[in-house]
Short mmCIF file of C-alpha atoms and ligand atoms in Angstrom, two decimals:
data_model
loop_
_atom_site.label_atom_id
_atom_site.label_comp_id
_atom_site.label_asym_id
_atom_site.label_seq_id
_atom_site.Cartn_x
_atom_site.Cartn_y
_atom_site.Cartn_z
CA MET A 267 84.84 84.01 141.30
CA SER A 268 82.03 86.62 140.48
CA ILE A 269 83.55 89.94 139.01
CA ARG A 270 80.98 93.02 140.19
CA VAL A 271 81.02 95.09 136.76
CA GLY A 272 80.18 98.94 136.43
CA ILE A 273 79.55 101.21 133.11
CA LEU A 274 80.38 104.50 132.36
CA GLY A 275 78.33 105.59 129.42
CA ALA A 276 74.89 104.55 128.98
CA THR A 277 75.17 103.98 125.40
CA ARG A 278 77.88 101.92 123.66
CA GLY A 279 78.82 100.68 126.98
CA LEU A 280 75.45 99.05 126.70
CA GLU A 281 76.68 96.51 123.82
CA PHE A 282 78.69 95.09 126.59
CA ALA A 283 75.38 94.28 128.74
CA ARG A 284 73.36 93.13 125.63
CA ALA A 285 76.38 91.04 123.93
CA ALA A 286 77.23 89.07 127.51
CA ARG A 287 73.47 88.35 127.42
CA ARG A 288 73.15 87.13 123.74
CA CYS A 289 76.57 85.18 123.69
CA GLY A 290 76.60 83.52 127.21
CA VAL A 291 79.80 85.96 128.57
CA GLU A 292 78.92 85.28 132.75
CA ALA A 293 78.96 89.02 133.87
CA GLU A 294 77.43 90.62 136.75
CA PHE A 295 76.45 94.23 135.68
CA THR A 296 76.17 95.82 139.54
CA ALA A 297 76.29 99.59 138.49
CA VAL A 298 75.20 101.97 135.80
CA CYS A 299 76.51 105.82 135.06
CA ASP A 300 75.31 108.18 132.89
CA GLY A 301 75.24 111.90 133.40
CA TYR A 302 71.95 112.51 131.28
CA ALA A 303 69.26 111.75 133.18
CA PRO A 304 66.52 111.03 130.43
CA LEU A 305 68.87 108.47 128.97
CA LEU A 306 68.90 106.25 132.42
CA GLY A 307 65.30 106.17 132.21
CA LYS A 308 64.76 104.84 129.22
CA VAL A 309 67.68 102.49 129.72
CA LYS A 310 66.72 100.99 133.54
CA ALA A 311 63.32 99.56 131.74
CA SER A 312 65.49 97.55 128.68
CA LEU A 313 68.30 96.46 131.10
CA LEU A 314 65.44 94.76 133.55
CA GLU A 315 64.51 93.18 130.35
CA LEU A 316 67.89 91.74 129.80
CA GLY A 317 67.90 90.34 133.47
CA PHE A 318 70.05 93.20 134.98
CA GLU A 319 69.59 95.39 138.20
CA PRO A 320 72.07 97.83 138.50
CA ALA A 321 72.42 100.71 140.32
CA TYR A 322 72.41 104.09 138.50
CA TYR A 323 74.58 106.72 138.67
CA THR A 324 74.79 110.39 137.32
CA ASP A 325 78.11 111.19 139.01
CA TYR A 326 81.08 109.07 137.99
CA THR A 327 82.83 109.11 141.26
CA GLY A 328 80.01 108.12 143.42
CA MET A 329 79.81 104.61 141.48
CA LEU A 330 83.30 104.05 142.09
CA GLU A 331 83.58 104.68 145.80
CA GLU A 332 79.51 103.60 146.24
CA THR A 333 78.93 100.20 144.39
CA GLY A 334 82.23 98.32 145.53
CA ILE A 335 82.57 97.36 141.86
CA ASP A 336 86.00 95.12 140.48
CA ALA A 337 85.75 96.50 137.27
CA VAL A 338 84.43 99.32 134.92
CA ILE A 339 83.63 99.10 131.42
CA VAL A 340 84.89 103.33 130.59
CA ALA A 341 82.59 104.15 127.55
CA ASN A 342 82.04 108.06 128.40
CA SER A 343 83.37 110.65 125.47
CA ALA A 344 85.96 109.45 123.33
CA THR A 345 88.19 112.59 124.69
CA ASP A 346 87.52 111.49 128.39
CA HIS A 347 88.96 108.24 128.85
CA ALA A 348 92.08 108.25 130.39
CA GLN A 349 90.97 110.55 133.47
CA MET A 350 88.12 108.43 134.12
CA ALA A 351 90.36 105.21 133.33
CA ILE A 352 93.37 106.67 135.86
CA ALA A 353 90.32 107.30 138.61
CA ALA A 354 89.46 103.94 138.14
CA LEU A 355 93.00 102.04 138.83
CA GLU A 356 93.79 104.33 141.12
CA ARG A 357 90.60 102.93 143.59
CA GLY A 358 92.00 99.58 142.58
CA ILE A 359 89.25 98.88 139.95
CA HIS A 360 90.15 97.18 136.69
CA VAL A 361 89.31 98.65 133.77
CA LEU A 362 88.25 98.09 130.32
CA SER A 363 88.21 101.24 128.09
CA GLU A 364 86.62 102.29 124.90
CA VAL A 365 87.91 103.67 121.90
CA LEU A 366 90.04 105.83 122.21
CA PRO A 367 92.44 105.21 124.95
CA ALA A 368 93.47 109.55 125.54
CA GLN A 369 93.25 112.91 123.73
CA THR A 370 96.68 113.98 124.62
CA PRO A 371 100.11 112.70 124.71
CA ALA A 372 100.29 113.79 128.48
CA GLN A 373 97.14 111.83 129.57
CA ALA A 374 98.66 109.05 128.05
CA VAL A 375 101.77 109.29 130.06
CA ALA A 376 99.51 109.73 132.97
CA LEU A 377 97.42 106.54 132.00
CA VAL A 378 100.63 104.23 131.43
CA GLU A 379 102.28 105.12 135.06
CA ALA A 380 98.90 104.41 136.32
CA VAL A 381 98.04 101.00 134.87
CA GLU A 382 101.97 100.16 136.21
CA ARG A 383 101.67 101.25 139.45
CA SER A 384 98.36 99.94 139.89
CA GLY A 385 98.87 96.31 138.78
CA ARG A 386 95.12 96.24 137.80
CA HIS A 387 94.06 94.90 134.42
CA TYR A 388 93.70 97.49 131.42
CA ALA A 389 92.14 96.53 128.31
CA TYR A 390 91.24 98.18 124.96
CA ALA A 391 88.13 97.22 123.92
CA GLU A 392 89.25 98.14 120.03
CA ASN A 393 86.60 96.12 118.87
CA TYR A 394 87.12 96.11 114.85
CA CYS A 395 90.58 93.72 115.92
CA TYR A 396 87.70 91.28 117.00
CA PHE A 397 85.95 91.15 114.23
CA ARG A 398 85.62 87.47 112.77
CA ALA A 399 87.80 88.13 109.55
CA ASN A 400 90.01 90.35 110.97
CA LEU A 401 91.12 88.21 113.68
CA GLU A 402 91.70 85.35 111.21
CA ALA A 403 94.19 87.50 109.45
CA ALA A 404 96.23 88.05 112.80
CA MET A 405 95.94 84.19 113.41
CA ARG A 406 97.10 83.38 109.81
CA PHE A 407 99.73 86.53 109.97
CA ARG A 408 100.69 85.15 112.98
CA ARG A 409 101.21 81.80 112.44
CA GLY A 410 103.38 83.07 109.58
CA ASP A 411 100.85 81.98 106.35
CA ILE A 412 102.45 84.97 104.58
CA GLY A 413 105.78 85.26 105.41
CA ASP A 414 107.27 88.58 107.08
CA LEU A 415 105.42 91.77 106.91
CA VAL A 416 106.00 94.00 103.76
CA ALA A 417 103.16 96.88 104.22
CA GLY A 418 99.52 96.74 105.46
CA GLU A 419 96.48 99.14 104.65
CA ALA A 420 93.19 99.31 106.17
CA ASP A 421 89.93 101.45 106.18
CA PHE A 422 86.99 101.78 108.30
CA ILE A 423 84.40 103.66 106.50
CA ASN A 424 81.30 105.08 108.66
CA ASP A 425 79.57 108.13 107.53
CA CYS A 426 77.19 108.94 110.46
CA SER A 427 76.16 112.21 109.10
CA GLN A 428 72.48 110.98 108.65
CA ARG A 429 72.65 110.26 112.96
CA TRP A 430 74.86 113.22 113.90
CA HIS A 431 72.23 114.29 116.20
CA LEU A 432 71.69 110.94 118.21
CA LEU A 433 75.16 111.23 118.47
CA THR A 434 76.09 114.98 119.13
CA ARG A 435 72.78 115.55 121.30
CA GLY A 436 73.30 119.11 120.03
CA LEU A 437 76.10 119.96 121.99
CA ARG A 438 78.58 122.12 120.38
CA GLY A 439 81.48 120.88 122.52
CA HIS A 440 80.86 117.55 121.85
CA TRP A 441 83.93 115.23 121.04
CA ARG A 442 82.51 114.72 117.44
CA ASN A 443 82.53 118.41 116.31
CA HIS A 444 85.67 119.05 116.97
CA VAL A 445 88.37 116.11 116.76
CA PRO A 446 91.10 116.43 114.82
CA ALA A 447 89.72 113.81 111.39
CA THR A 448 92.78 111.71 112.26
CA PHE A 449 91.61 111.64 116.29
CA TYR A 450 89.66 107.91 115.56
CA CYS A 451 92.16 106.04 113.59
CA THR A 452 91.74 102.70 115.68
CA HIS A 453 89.43 100.55 113.92
CA SER A 454 91.81 100.99 110.73
CA LEU A 455 94.92 101.17 112.28
CA GLY A 456 94.13 98.65 115.31
CA PRO A 457 93.75 95.71 113.59
CA LEU A 458 97.41 96.05 111.65
CA PHE A 459 98.94 96.71 114.68
CA TYR A 460 97.19 93.91 116.49
CA ALA A 461 97.95 90.89 113.55
CA THR A 462 101.71 92.31 113.13
CA GLY A 463 102.97 93.60 116.94
CA ARG A 464 104.55 96.12 115.11
CA ARG A 465 104.83 100.05 116.71
CA PRO A 466 105.10 102.81 114.44
CA VAL A 467 107.92 105.61 114.38
CA ARG A 468 107.14 107.88 112.77
CA VAL A 469 103.35 109.12 111.06
CA THR A 470 102.90 111.90 108.09
CA GLY A 471 98.28 112.81 108.23
CA PHE A 472 96.20 114.11 105.67
CA GLU A 473 93.00 115.67 106.39
CA ILE A 474 90.07 115.05 104.30
CA LYS A 475 88.08 118.88 103.43
CA ASN A 476 84.95 119.44 105.88
CA GLN A 477 82.31 117.94 103.66
CA GLU A 478 78.61 120.48 103.71
CA TYR A 479 76.66 117.26 104.71
CA LEU A 480 78.24 117.02 107.88
CA ARG A 481 78.68 121.30 108.58
CA ILE A 482 75.33 121.30 108.68
CA HIS A 483 74.83 119.03 111.23
CA GLY A 484 77.77 120.93 113.30
CA ALA A 485 80.98 119.37 112.99
CA ARG A 486 83.86 121.89 112.78
CA ASN A 487 86.28 119.29 111.67
CA GLY A 488 87.92 117.39 108.61
CA SER A 489 85.30 114.50 107.94
CA ALA A 490 87.72 111.74 107.28
CA ALA A 491 91.59 111.44 107.20
CA MET A 492 94.55 109.06 105.89
CA GLU A 493 97.68 108.63 107.83
CA ILE A 494 100.68 106.71 106.49
CA VAL A 495 102.97 105.33 109.58
CA GLU A 496 106.10 103.87 109.22
CA LEU A 497 106.79 101.10 111.32
CA ASP A 498 109.79 100.10 113.89
CA ASP A 499 111.13 97.71 110.94
CA GLY A 500 111.02 100.46 108.06
CA SER A 501 107.64 98.93 107.18
CA TYR A 502 104.68 100.90 106.55
CA PHE A 503 100.48 101.27 107.20
CA LYS A 504 97.86 103.19 105.29
CA SER A 505 95.05 104.04 107.02
CA LEU A 506 91.88 105.57 106.08
CA HIS A 507 88.89 106.23 108.17
CA GLY A 508 85.79 108.60 108.53
CA ASN A 509 82.68 109.83 106.82
CA LEU A 510 82.62 109.03 103.70
CA LYS A 511 80.11 108.34 101.29
CA ARG A 512 79.40 104.16 101.33
CA PRO A 513 77.24 102.04 103.35
CA TRP A 514 79.65 100.99 106.63
CA VAL A 515 82.83 98.99 105.64
CA THR A 516 86.01 97.82 107.27
CA ARG A 517 88.92 96.31 105.13
CA LEU A 518 92.09 95.10 105.94
CA ASN A 519 95.19 94.09 103.66
CA LEU A 520 97.99 92.67 104.84
CA PHE A 521 101.10 92.17 102.01
CA GLY A 522 103.86 89.63 103.57
CA THR A 523 107.03 87.89 101.81
CA ARG A 524 105.48 84.61 100.36
CA GLY A 525 101.31 86.64 100.30
CA SER A 526 98.56 88.56 101.07
CA ILE A 527 95.37 88.75 103.12
CA GLU A 528 92.56 90.16 102.46
CA SER A 529 89.54 90.88 104.72
CA ARG A 530 86.26 92.91 104.24
CA ASN A 531 82.79 93.77 106.01
CA ALA A 532 84.04 92.21 109.09
CA GLY A 533 83.02 88.47 108.10
CA GLU A 534 84.60 87.72 104.65
CA PHE A 535 88.39 86.65 104.24
CA THR A 536 90.91 85.84 101.37
CA VAL A 537 94.48 84.75 100.95
CA TYR A 538 96.91 85.19 98.00
CA ARG A 539 99.64 82.54 98.44
CA GLU A 540 102.52 82.64 95.91
CA ASN A 541 102.49 79.40 94.14
CA GLU A 542 105.69 77.45 92.42
CA ALA A 543 104.50 77.70 89.17
CA ALA A 544 106.89 80.13 87.68
CA THR A 545 105.08 81.02 84.40
CA GLY A 546 106.09 84.62 85.87
CA TYR A 547 102.86 86.01 85.86
CA ASN A 548 100.39 85.61 88.33
CA ASP A 549 101.61 82.41 90.27
CA PHE A 550 98.81 83.16 93.62
CA ASP A 551 97.02 80.48 94.87
CA THR A 552 93.93 82.26 96.21
CA LEU A 553 92.52 80.33 98.88
CA PRO A 554 89.22 80.40 100.22
CA GLY A 555 87.94 82.39 103.49
CA THR A 556 87.49 79.34 105.81
CA PHE A 557 87.46 80.37 109.57
CA SER A 558 89.73 78.62 111.74
CA PRO A 559 88.55 77.70 115.06
CA VAL A 560 89.89 80.64 118.12
CA PRO A 561 91.71 78.29 120.26
CA GLY A 562 90.10 78.74 124.06
CA VAL A 563 87.03 80.45 123.04
CA ALA A 564 83.18 79.72 122.39
CA GLU A 565 82.33 80.00 119.03
CA ALA A 566 79.29 82.41 120.00
CA ILE A 567 81.82 84.38 121.59
CA ALA A 568 84.41 84.46 119.02
CA GLN A 569 81.50 85.64 116.91
CA ASN A 570 80.76 88.39 118.38
CA ALA A 571 83.27 91.43 119.08
CA GLU A 572 82.11 93.00 122.19
CA ALA A 573 81.15 88.86 123.82
CA PHE A 574 84.99 88.61 122.83
CA ILE A 575 86.38 91.42 124.45
CA LEU A 576 84.49 91.09 127.66
CA ALA A 577 85.35 87.72 128.00
CA ALA A 578 88.86 88.31 127.26
CA PHE A 579 88.62 90.96 129.92
CA LEU A 580 87.01 89.08 132.75
CA GLY A 581 89.31 85.99 132.06
CA ALA A 582 92.22 88.09 132.41
CA ILE A 583 91.22 89.40 135.91
CA ARG A 584 90.05 85.50 136.80
CA GLY A 585 93.84 84.56 135.71
CA ASP A 586 92.84 82.64 133.16
CA ALA A 587 95.93 82.85 130.82
CA ASN A 588 94.73 81.65 127.19
CA LEU A 589 92.02 84.19 127.10
CA ALA A 590 94.18 87.17 128.94
CA ARG A 591 96.55 86.65 125.68
CA TYR A 592 93.73 88.12 123.57
CA SER A 593 93.03 91.41 125.34
CA ILE A 594 95.14 94.55 124.49
CA GLY A 595 96.98 96.22 127.15
CA ILE A 596 97.84 99.88 127.23
CA TYR A 597 101.08 99.80 125.31
CA GLN A 598 99.41 98.13 122.61
CA ALA A 599 96.60 100.67 122.78
CA LEU A 600 98.79 103.81 122.43
CA ASP A 601 100.41 102.22 119.24
CA MET A 602 97.29 102.22 117.67
CA ALA A 603 95.94 105.57 118.97
CA LEU A 604 98.72 107.95 118.93
CA PRO A 605 99.39 107.83 115.17
CA GLY A 606 96.04 109.27 115.36
CA MET A 607 96.95 111.95 117.61
CA PHE A 608 100.25 112.82 116.07
CA ALA A 609 98.90 112.87 112.36
CA HIS A 610 96.91 116.03 113.34
CA ARG A 611 100.28 117.41 113.96
CA SER A 612 101.52 116.64 111.04
CA VAL A 613 98.54 118.19 109.36
CA LEU A 614 98.84 120.97 110.77
CA ALA A 615 102.84 121.36 109.73
CA GLY A 616 101.83 120.98 106.01
CA GLY A 617 102.36 117.13 106.17
CA ALA A 618 105.63 116.91 107.53
CA PRO A 619 106.43 113.54 108.92
CA VAL A 620 106.08 113.37 113.05
CA ALA A 621 107.98 111.41 115.04
CA ILE A 622 105.36 109.27 117.56
CA PRO A 623 107.28 108.65 121.00
CA ASP A 624 106.85 105.37 122.96
CA PHE A 625 105.64 105.70 126.20
CA ARG A 626 107.18 101.81 127.04
CA ARG A 627 110.25 104.16 127.07
CA GLN A 628 111.05 106.83 130.66
CA ALA A 629 112.93 109.20 128.11
CA ASP A 630 109.93 109.48 125.54
CA ARG A 631 107.21 110.09 128.61
CA ASP A 632 109.73 112.85 130.67
CA LYS A 633 109.46 114.47 127.21
CA TYR A 634 105.65 114.83 126.92
CA ARG A 635 104.16 114.14 130.58
CA ASP A 636 103.17 117.94 130.06
CA ASP A 637 102.21 117.91 126.69
CA ASN A 638 98.20 118.52 126.51
CA ARG A 639 98.08 119.87 123.04
CA CYS A 640 94.47 119.15 121.43
CA THR A 641 91.60 120.62 119.89
CA ASP A 642 89.40 120.80 123.37
CA PRO A 643 88.95 123.67 125.27
CA GLY A 644 87.96 122.11 128.70
CA VAL A 645 91.99 120.63 128.52
CA ALA A 646 94.11 123.33 126.32
CA ALA A 647 93.80 126.78 126.26
CA GLY A 648 96.26 129.49 124.73
CA GLU A 649 98.96 127.96 122.38
CA GLU A 650 98.17 124.32 123.43
CA LEU A 651 94.52 124.57 122.37
CA LEU A 652 94.83 123.52 118.73
CA PRO A 653 92.58 123.81 115.52
CA SER A 654 90.21 121.33 114.90
CA TYR A 655 90.69 121.96 111.12
CA SER A 656 93.85 123.06 109.00
CA ARG A 657 91.81 125.16 107.01
CA GLY A 658 90.47 127.63 109.11
CA GLU A 659 87.72 127.81 112.09
CA ILE A 660 84.77 126.86 110.59
CA ALA A 661 81.95 129.00 112.34
CA ILE A 662 78.57 127.28 113.23
CA PRO A 663 75.48 129.24 114.19
CA ASP A 664 74.06 128.16 117.98
CA GLU A 665 70.91 127.34 115.27
CA VAL A 666 72.28 124.63 114.09
CA TYR A 667 73.11 122.93 117.45
CA GLU A 668 69.36 123.98 119.02
CA ARG A 669 68.08 122.14 115.56
CA GLU A 670 70.27 119.04 116.38
CA ALA A 671 68.90 119.03 120.33
CA THR A 672 65.77 119.16 119.35
CA LEU A 673 65.98 116.11 116.53
CA ALA A 674 68.03 114.30 119.57
CA ALA A 675 65.13 114.82 122.57
CA GLU A 676 62.09 113.73 119.49
CA ALA A 677 64.55 110.56 118.60
CA MET A 678 64.87 109.77 122.44
CA GLU A 679 61.47 109.44 122.98
CA LYS A 680 60.22 107.76 119.34
CA GLN A 681 63.59 105.29 118.50
CA PHE A 682 65.10 104.25 121.98
CA ARG A 683 67.19 100.93 121.56
CA LEU A 684 69.49 99.89 123.97
CA GLY A 685 73.21 100.62 122.79
CA MET A 686 74.12 103.05 120.57
CA LEU A 687 71.23 104.83 118.53
N1 NAD B 818 83.78 100.56 118.79
C1 NAD B 818 82.92 100.79 118.68
O1 NAD B 818 82.51 100.32 117.75
C2 NAD B 818 82.41 102.17 118.99
C3 NAD B 818 81.03 102.69 118.07
C4 NAD B 818 80.84 104.03 118.82
C5 NAD B 818 81.36 104.47 119.93
N2 NAD B 818 82.71 104.19 120.44
C6 NAD B 818 82.61 104.53 121.56
O2 NAD B 818 81.96 104.35 122.61
C7 NAD B 818 81.75 105.72 123.18
C8 NAD B 818 80.76 106.75 123.48
O3 NAD B 818 80.49 107.17 122.36
P1 NAD B 818 79.39 108.28 122.18
O4 NAD B 818 79.39 108.42 121.00
O5 NAD B 818 77.93 107.32 122.51
O6 NAD B 818 79.73 109.64 123.12
P2 NAD B 818 79.19 110.58 124.03
O7 NAD B 818 80.38 111.11 123.99
O8 NAD B 818 77.82 110.59 123.52
O9 NAD B 818 79.14 109.89 125.90
C9 NAD B 818 78.39 108.26 125.77
C10 NAD B 818 77.83 108.47 126.63
O10 NAD B 818 78.46 108.99 127.75
C11 NAD B 818 77.81 109.85 128.99
N3 NAD B 818 79.14 110.43 129.63
C12 NAD B 818 79.75 111.15 129.23
N4 NAD B 818 80.77 112.18 130.01
C13 NAD B 818 79.73 111.63 131.23
C14 NAD B 818 80.46 111.87 132.34
N5 NAD B 818 81.25 112.73 132.91
N6 NAD B 818 80.11 111.13 133.60
C15 NAD B 818 78.45 110.14 132.99
N7 NAD B 818 78.43 110.20 131.97
C16 NAD B 818 79.14 111.00 130.91
C17 NAD B 818 77.01 110.67 127.86
O11 NAD B 818 75.88 111.22 128.72
C18 NAD B 818 76.58 109.61 126.94
O12 NAD B 818 75.21 109.02 127.14
C19 NAD B 818 83.03 106.29 123.02
O13 NAD B 818 84.23 106.38 123.63
C20 NAD B 818 83.30 106.37 121.58
O14 NAD B 818 84.54 106.29 120.71
C21 NAD B 818 82.66 102.64 120.07
#
């Protein structure tokens, strides 16, 4: 069965096309939409080299209505995914959504209900769950290697300051310049929820101060964040994520009743298992990080997070139950994302713990279906418009954004590559 796939957002969205080609995922990319016309010009030639010849659009509705696509990869601004996903689902189109699923509780409720009404597949492309070592940790946790969950912690450290101009193109209103520091939480929290299947019930958020190395590029928010998330079984996850001065890293620690699993840098992991020596001191076996095969998934695909996500999504559409079980659905996507959304409310309340709703439940939906509080002036106004930063508004002169825009335009000419720049 041939599935025609459209892509919204010609930056990150195209990583899926590259991965499909490289890893042998059968996918037909027939449409690409991006509102930034200069980018489309560049993308065309590169996609042709990969053997794809999609129709190009600058208008999303046009792509949804004119191209006959069966599925869409929603990879536009991280704050605008819910509306785009709903527009597709209402037209009977399956959705693979980049991070994050929604910007506000009201959007999250509308998205859940749109998925349920549509009967179409919604998958959340939280790629950190599919990095080989994080996936191994998940598989081992689920089969009981370390016993029951006691606690978990994860980091996602990604200092984007040196390429802020490429990411924001000097747009004052770009989401990276205004979202709360806690917003982008699913690269750290996601793999913990994916492994354990637990649900968040309460969060305490911590905002790390706005740093000059980001402010000089236009960021008006905290530069990193932490969340402590209480789970439905009374255990806790700790998450640290953001722009800290260290080369990129993802780390995951799961602590169980019989041992723990650590994963690092996407490709390394260690298991510590309590043994029977009973000397009373450090009686743990350290097991080497040997990867298990991923049942039903070709190794080339299992090695590449984007290929794996796409294969699972397309498999679910084709009715392949084995591939479908690797996909992340809407309820778990929100388990991963709501802690960051509500952590900002905790930060603004001076660090008080804040309850996290469960939008599987009708009562929670009704409570939040009109709650659009967020930091985006395109979505919220008046009292609903929350400050991006808890320590006071950060004023940034126009010249900063003008300089970033110039650098971005120059880079588009000199260093374009398909996917994230
Ligand atoms: N999973 C990962 O590892 C990872 C890494 C980077 C980015 N991302 C995600 O990928 C997405 C894209 O990231 P980005 O930094 O390139 O974001 P971005 O805000 O710069 O937008 C991406 C592209 O979408 C286009 N776009 C935005 N709104 C549009 C609209 N209404 N119509 C048509 N085109 C539109 C923009 O012109 C841009 O080229 C985000 O959701 C981000 O969270 C994920």
